[in-house]
PDB file of C-alpha atoms in Angstrom:
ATOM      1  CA  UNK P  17      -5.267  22.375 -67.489  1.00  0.00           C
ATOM      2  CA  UNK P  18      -2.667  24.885 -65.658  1.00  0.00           C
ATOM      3  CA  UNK P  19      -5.583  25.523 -62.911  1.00  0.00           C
ATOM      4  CA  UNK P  20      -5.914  21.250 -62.400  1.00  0.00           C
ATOM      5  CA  UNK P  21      -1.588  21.594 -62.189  1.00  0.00           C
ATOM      6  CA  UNK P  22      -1.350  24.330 -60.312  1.00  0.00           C
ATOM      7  CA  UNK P  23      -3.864  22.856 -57.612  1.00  0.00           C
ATOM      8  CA  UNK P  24      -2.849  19.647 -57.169  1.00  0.00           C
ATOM      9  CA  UNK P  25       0.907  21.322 -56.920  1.00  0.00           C
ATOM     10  CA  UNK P  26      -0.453  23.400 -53.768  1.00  0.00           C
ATOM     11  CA  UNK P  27      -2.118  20.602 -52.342  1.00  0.00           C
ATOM     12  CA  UNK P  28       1.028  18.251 -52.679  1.00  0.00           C
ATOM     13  CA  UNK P  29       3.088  21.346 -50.712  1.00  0.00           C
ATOM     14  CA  UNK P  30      -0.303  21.601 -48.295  1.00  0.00           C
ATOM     15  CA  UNK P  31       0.812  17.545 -47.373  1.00  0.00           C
ATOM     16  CA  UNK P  32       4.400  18.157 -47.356  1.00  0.00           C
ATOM     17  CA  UNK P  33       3.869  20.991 -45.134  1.00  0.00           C
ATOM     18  CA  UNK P  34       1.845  19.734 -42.679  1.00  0.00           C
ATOM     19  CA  UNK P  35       4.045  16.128 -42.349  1.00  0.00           C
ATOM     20  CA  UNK P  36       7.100  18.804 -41.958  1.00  0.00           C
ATOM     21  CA  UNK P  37       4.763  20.334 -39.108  1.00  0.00           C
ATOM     22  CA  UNK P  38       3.708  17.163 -37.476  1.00  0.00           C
ATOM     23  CA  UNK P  39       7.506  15.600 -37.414  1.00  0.00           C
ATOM     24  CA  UNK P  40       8.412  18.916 -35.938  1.00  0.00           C
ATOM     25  CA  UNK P  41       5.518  18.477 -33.242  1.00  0.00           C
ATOM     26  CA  UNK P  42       6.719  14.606 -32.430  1.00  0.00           C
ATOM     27  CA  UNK P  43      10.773  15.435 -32.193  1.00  0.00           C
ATOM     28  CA  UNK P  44       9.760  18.543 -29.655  1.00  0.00           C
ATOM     29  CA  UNK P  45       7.038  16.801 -27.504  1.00  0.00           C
ATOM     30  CA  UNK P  46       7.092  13.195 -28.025  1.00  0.00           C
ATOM     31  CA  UNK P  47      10.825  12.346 -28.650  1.00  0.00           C
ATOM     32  CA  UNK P  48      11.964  15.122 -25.983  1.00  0.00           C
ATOM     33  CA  UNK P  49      11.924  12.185 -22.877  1.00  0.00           C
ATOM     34  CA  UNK P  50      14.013  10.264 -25.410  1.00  0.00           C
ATOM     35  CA  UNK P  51      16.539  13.111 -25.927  1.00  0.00           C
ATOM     36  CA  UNK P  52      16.984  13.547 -22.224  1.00  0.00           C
ATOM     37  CA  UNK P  53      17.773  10.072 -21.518  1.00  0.00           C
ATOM     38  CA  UNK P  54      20.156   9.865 -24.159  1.00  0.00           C
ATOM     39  CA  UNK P  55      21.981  13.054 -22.832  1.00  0.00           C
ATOM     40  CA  UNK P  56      22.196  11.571 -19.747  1.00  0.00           C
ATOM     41  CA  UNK P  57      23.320   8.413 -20.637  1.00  0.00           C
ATOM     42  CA  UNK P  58      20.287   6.629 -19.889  1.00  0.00           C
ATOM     43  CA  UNK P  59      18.875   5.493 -22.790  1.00  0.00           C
ATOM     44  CA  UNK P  60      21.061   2.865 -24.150  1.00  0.00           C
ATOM     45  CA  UNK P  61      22.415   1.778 -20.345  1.00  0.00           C
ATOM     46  CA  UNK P  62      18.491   1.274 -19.788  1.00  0.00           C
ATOM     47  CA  UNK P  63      18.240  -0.970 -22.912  1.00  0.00           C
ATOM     48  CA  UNK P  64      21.574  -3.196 -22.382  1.00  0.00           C
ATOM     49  CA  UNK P  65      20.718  -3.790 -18.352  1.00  0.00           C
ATOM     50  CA  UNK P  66      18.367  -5.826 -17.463  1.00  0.00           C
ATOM     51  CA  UNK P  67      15.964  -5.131 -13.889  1.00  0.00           C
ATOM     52  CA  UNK P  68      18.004  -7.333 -11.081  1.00  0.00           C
ATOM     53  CA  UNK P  69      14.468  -7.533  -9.339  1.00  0.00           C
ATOM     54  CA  UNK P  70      11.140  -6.528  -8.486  1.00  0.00           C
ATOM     55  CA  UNK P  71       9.589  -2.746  -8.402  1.00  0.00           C
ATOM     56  CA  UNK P  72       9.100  -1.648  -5.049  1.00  0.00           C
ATOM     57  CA  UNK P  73       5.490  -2.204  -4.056  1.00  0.00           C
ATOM     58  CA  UNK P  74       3.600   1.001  -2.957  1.00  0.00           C
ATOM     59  CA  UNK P  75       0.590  -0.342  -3.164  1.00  0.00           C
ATOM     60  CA  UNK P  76      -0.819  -1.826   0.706  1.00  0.00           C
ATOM     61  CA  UNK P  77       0.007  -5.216   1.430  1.00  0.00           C
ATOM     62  CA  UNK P  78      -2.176  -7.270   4.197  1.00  0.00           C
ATOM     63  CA  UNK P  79      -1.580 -10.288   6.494  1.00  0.00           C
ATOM     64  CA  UNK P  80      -4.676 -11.435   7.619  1.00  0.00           C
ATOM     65  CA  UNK P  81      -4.085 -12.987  11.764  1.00  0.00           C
ATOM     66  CA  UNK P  82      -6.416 -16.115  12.672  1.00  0.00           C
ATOM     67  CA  UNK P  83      -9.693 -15.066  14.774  1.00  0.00           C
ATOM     68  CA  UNK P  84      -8.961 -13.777  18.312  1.00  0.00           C
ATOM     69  CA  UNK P  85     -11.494 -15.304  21.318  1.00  0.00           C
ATOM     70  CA  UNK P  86     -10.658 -13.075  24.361  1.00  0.00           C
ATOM     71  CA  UNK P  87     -12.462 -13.105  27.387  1.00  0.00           C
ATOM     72  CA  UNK P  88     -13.904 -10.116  28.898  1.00  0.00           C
ATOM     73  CA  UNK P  89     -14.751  -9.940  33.020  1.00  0.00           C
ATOM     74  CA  UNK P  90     -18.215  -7.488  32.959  1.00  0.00           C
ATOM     75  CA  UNK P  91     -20.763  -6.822  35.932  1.00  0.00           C
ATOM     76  CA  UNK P  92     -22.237  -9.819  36.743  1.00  0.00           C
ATOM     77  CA  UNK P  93     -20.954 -12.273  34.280  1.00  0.00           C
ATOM     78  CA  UNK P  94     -18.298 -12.894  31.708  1.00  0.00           C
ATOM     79  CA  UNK P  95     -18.099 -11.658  28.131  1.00  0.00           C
ATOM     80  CA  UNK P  96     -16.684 -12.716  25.251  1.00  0.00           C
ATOM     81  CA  UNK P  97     -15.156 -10.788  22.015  1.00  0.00           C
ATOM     82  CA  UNK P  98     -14.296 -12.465  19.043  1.00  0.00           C
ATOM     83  CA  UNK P  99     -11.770 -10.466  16.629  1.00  0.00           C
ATOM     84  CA  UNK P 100     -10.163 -10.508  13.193  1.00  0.00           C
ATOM     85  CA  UNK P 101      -7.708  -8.656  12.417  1.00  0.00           C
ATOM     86  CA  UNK P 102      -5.530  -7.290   9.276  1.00  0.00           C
ATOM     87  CA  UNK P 103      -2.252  -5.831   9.621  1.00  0.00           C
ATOM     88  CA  UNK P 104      -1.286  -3.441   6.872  1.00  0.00           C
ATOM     89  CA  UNK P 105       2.468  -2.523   5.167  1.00  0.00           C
ATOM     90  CA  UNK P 106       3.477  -1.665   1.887  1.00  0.00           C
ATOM     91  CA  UNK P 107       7.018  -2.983   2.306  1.00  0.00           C
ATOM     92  CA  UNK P 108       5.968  -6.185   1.124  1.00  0.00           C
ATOM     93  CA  UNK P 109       9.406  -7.885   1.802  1.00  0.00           C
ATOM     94  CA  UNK P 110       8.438  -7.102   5.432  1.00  0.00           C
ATOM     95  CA  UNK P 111       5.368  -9.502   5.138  1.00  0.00           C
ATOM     96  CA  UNK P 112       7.113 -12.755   4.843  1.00  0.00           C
ATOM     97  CA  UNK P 113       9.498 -11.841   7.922  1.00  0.00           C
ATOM     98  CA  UNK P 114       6.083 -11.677  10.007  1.00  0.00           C
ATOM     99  CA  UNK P 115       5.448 -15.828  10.043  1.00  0.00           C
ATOM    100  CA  UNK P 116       8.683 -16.082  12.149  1.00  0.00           C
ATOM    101  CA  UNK P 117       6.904 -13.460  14.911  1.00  0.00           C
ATOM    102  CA  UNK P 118       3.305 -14.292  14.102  1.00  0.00           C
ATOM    103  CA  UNK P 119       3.389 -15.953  17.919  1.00  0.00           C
ATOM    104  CA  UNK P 120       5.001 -12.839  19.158  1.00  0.00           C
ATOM    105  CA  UNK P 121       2.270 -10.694  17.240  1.00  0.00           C
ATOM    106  CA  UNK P 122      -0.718 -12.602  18.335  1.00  0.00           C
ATOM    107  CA  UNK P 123       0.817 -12.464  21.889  1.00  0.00           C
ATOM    108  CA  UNK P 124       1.187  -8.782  22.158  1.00  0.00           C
ATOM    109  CA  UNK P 125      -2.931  -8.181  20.477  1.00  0.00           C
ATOM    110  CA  UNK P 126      -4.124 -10.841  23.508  1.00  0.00           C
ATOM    111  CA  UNK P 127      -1.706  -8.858  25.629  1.00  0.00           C
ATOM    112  CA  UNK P 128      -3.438  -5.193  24.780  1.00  0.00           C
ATOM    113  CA  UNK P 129      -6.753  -6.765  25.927  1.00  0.00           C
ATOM    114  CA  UNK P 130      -5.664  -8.383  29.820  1.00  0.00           C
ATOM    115  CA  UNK P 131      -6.957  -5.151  30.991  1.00  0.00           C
ATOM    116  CA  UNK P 132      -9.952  -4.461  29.422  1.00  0.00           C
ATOM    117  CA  UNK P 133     -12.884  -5.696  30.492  1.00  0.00           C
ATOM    118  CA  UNK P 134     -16.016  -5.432  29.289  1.00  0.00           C
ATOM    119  CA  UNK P 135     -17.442  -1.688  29.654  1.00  0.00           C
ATOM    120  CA  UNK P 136     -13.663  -0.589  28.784  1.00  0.00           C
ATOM    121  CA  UNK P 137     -13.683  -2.173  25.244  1.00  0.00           C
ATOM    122  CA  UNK P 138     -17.088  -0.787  24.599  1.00  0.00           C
ATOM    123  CA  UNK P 139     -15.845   2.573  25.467  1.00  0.00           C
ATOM    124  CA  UNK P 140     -12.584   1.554  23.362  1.00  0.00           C
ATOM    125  CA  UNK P 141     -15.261   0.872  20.329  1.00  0.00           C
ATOM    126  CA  UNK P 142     -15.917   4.047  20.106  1.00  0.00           C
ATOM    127  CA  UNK P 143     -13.036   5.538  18.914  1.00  0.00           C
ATOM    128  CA  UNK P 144     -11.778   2.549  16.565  1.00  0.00           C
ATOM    129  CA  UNK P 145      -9.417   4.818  15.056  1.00  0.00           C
ATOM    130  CA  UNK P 146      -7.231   5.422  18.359  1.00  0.00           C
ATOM    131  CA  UNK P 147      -7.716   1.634  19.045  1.00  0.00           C
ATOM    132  CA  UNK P 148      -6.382   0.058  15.818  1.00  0.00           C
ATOM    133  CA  UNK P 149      -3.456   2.851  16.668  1.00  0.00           C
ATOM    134  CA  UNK P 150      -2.405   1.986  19.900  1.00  0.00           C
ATOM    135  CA  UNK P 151      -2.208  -1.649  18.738  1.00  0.00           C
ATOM    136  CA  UNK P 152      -0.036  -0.820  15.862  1.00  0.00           C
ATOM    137  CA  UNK P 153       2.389   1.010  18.262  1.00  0.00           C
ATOM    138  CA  UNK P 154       2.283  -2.288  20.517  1.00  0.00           C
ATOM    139  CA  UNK P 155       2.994  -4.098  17.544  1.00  0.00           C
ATOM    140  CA  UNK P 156       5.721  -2.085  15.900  1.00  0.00           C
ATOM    141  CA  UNK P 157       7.527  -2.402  19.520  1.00  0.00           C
ATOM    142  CA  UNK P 158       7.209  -6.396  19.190  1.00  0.00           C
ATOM    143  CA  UNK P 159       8.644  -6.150  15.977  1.00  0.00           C
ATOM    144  CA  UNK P 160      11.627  -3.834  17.473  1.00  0.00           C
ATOM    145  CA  UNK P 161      12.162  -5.798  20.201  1.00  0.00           C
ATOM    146  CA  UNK P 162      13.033  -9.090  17.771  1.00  0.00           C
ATOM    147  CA  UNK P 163      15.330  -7.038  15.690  1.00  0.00           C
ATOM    148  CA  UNK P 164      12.915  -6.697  12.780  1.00  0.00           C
ATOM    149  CA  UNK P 165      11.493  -3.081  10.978  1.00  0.00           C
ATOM    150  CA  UNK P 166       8.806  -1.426  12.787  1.00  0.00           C
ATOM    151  CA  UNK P 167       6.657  -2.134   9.479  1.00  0.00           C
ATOM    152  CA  UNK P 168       2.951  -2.247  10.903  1.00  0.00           C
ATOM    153  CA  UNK P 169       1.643   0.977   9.010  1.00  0.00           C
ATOM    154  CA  UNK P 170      -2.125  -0.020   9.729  1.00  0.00           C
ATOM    155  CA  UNK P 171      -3.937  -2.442  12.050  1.00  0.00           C
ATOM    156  CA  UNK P 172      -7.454  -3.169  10.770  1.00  0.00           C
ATOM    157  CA  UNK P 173     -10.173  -4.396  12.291  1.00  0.00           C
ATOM    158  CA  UNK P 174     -12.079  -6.657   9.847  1.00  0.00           C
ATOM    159  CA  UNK P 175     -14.423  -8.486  12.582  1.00  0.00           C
ATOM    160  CA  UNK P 176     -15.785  -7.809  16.026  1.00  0.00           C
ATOM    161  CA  UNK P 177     -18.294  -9.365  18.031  1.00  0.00           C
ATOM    162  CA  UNK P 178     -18.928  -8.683  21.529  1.00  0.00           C
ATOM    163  CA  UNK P 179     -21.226 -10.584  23.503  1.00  0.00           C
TER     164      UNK P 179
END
């Protein structure tokens, strides 16, 4: 009967060991973030204030423009290219401020294209990459020359058809 006490006295100090252990582990690794926000004063300013707004977006943001119908002069007869384009930010309080220039926008993308004709924006195909760029900078300068951000980060072209 001292063996049955004895071993269920070791296994109670086993438990009582290994919850010491385990709320040692928590306070050092879990509750450490805690600690550090109390120490700075965080912790309780964070619970009392409330968020006056939305998180900052970092994630893209698009505005999709209406379909472009430009006509191309070519060797013997005229072409046609219809575009669609996206235009990319992730300051998504920019986005709204773009309906007041959307004219503007739309103005400056017809604009790019009064010189092409057709062979050019085949070559111009080629590298889309340098394209969509050059179009952002022409953009980004509209924006600037309104008074709003330069906050085109991305032009993408989502549909082209040349004929």
């Amino acid at each position: 009967m001292a063996e049955k006490s004895r071993a269920k006295t070791l296994m109670v100090s086993l438990l009582v060991l290994a919850a010491l252990l385990g709320g040692m582990w928590t306070g050092t690794f879990v509750l450490a973030d805690y600690r550090e926000s109390w120490a700075r004063g965080e912790l309780v300013g964070g619970l009392l204030e409330r968020k006056a707004g939305p998180e900052p977006v970092a994630e893209p943001q698009f505005k999709q423009l209406d379909q472009f119908v430009i006509g191309l002069p070519g060797s013997g007869r005229n072409h046609y290219m219809v575009l669609e384009l996206a235009l990319m930010s992730r300051q998504a309080e920019q986005l709204p401020l773009w309906e007041g220039v959307l004219p503007a926008l739309r103005n400056t993308t017809l604009g790019y294209f009064s010189g092409f004709d057709h062979e050019r924006v085949q070559e111009q195909m080629q590298e889309m990459g340098r394209f969509e760029q050059e179009l952002q900078m022409a953009l980004n300068q509209r924006l600037e020359s309104y008074g709003y951000a330069p906050s085109v980060e991305g032009v993408l072209i989502t549909k082209l058809v040349i004929q």
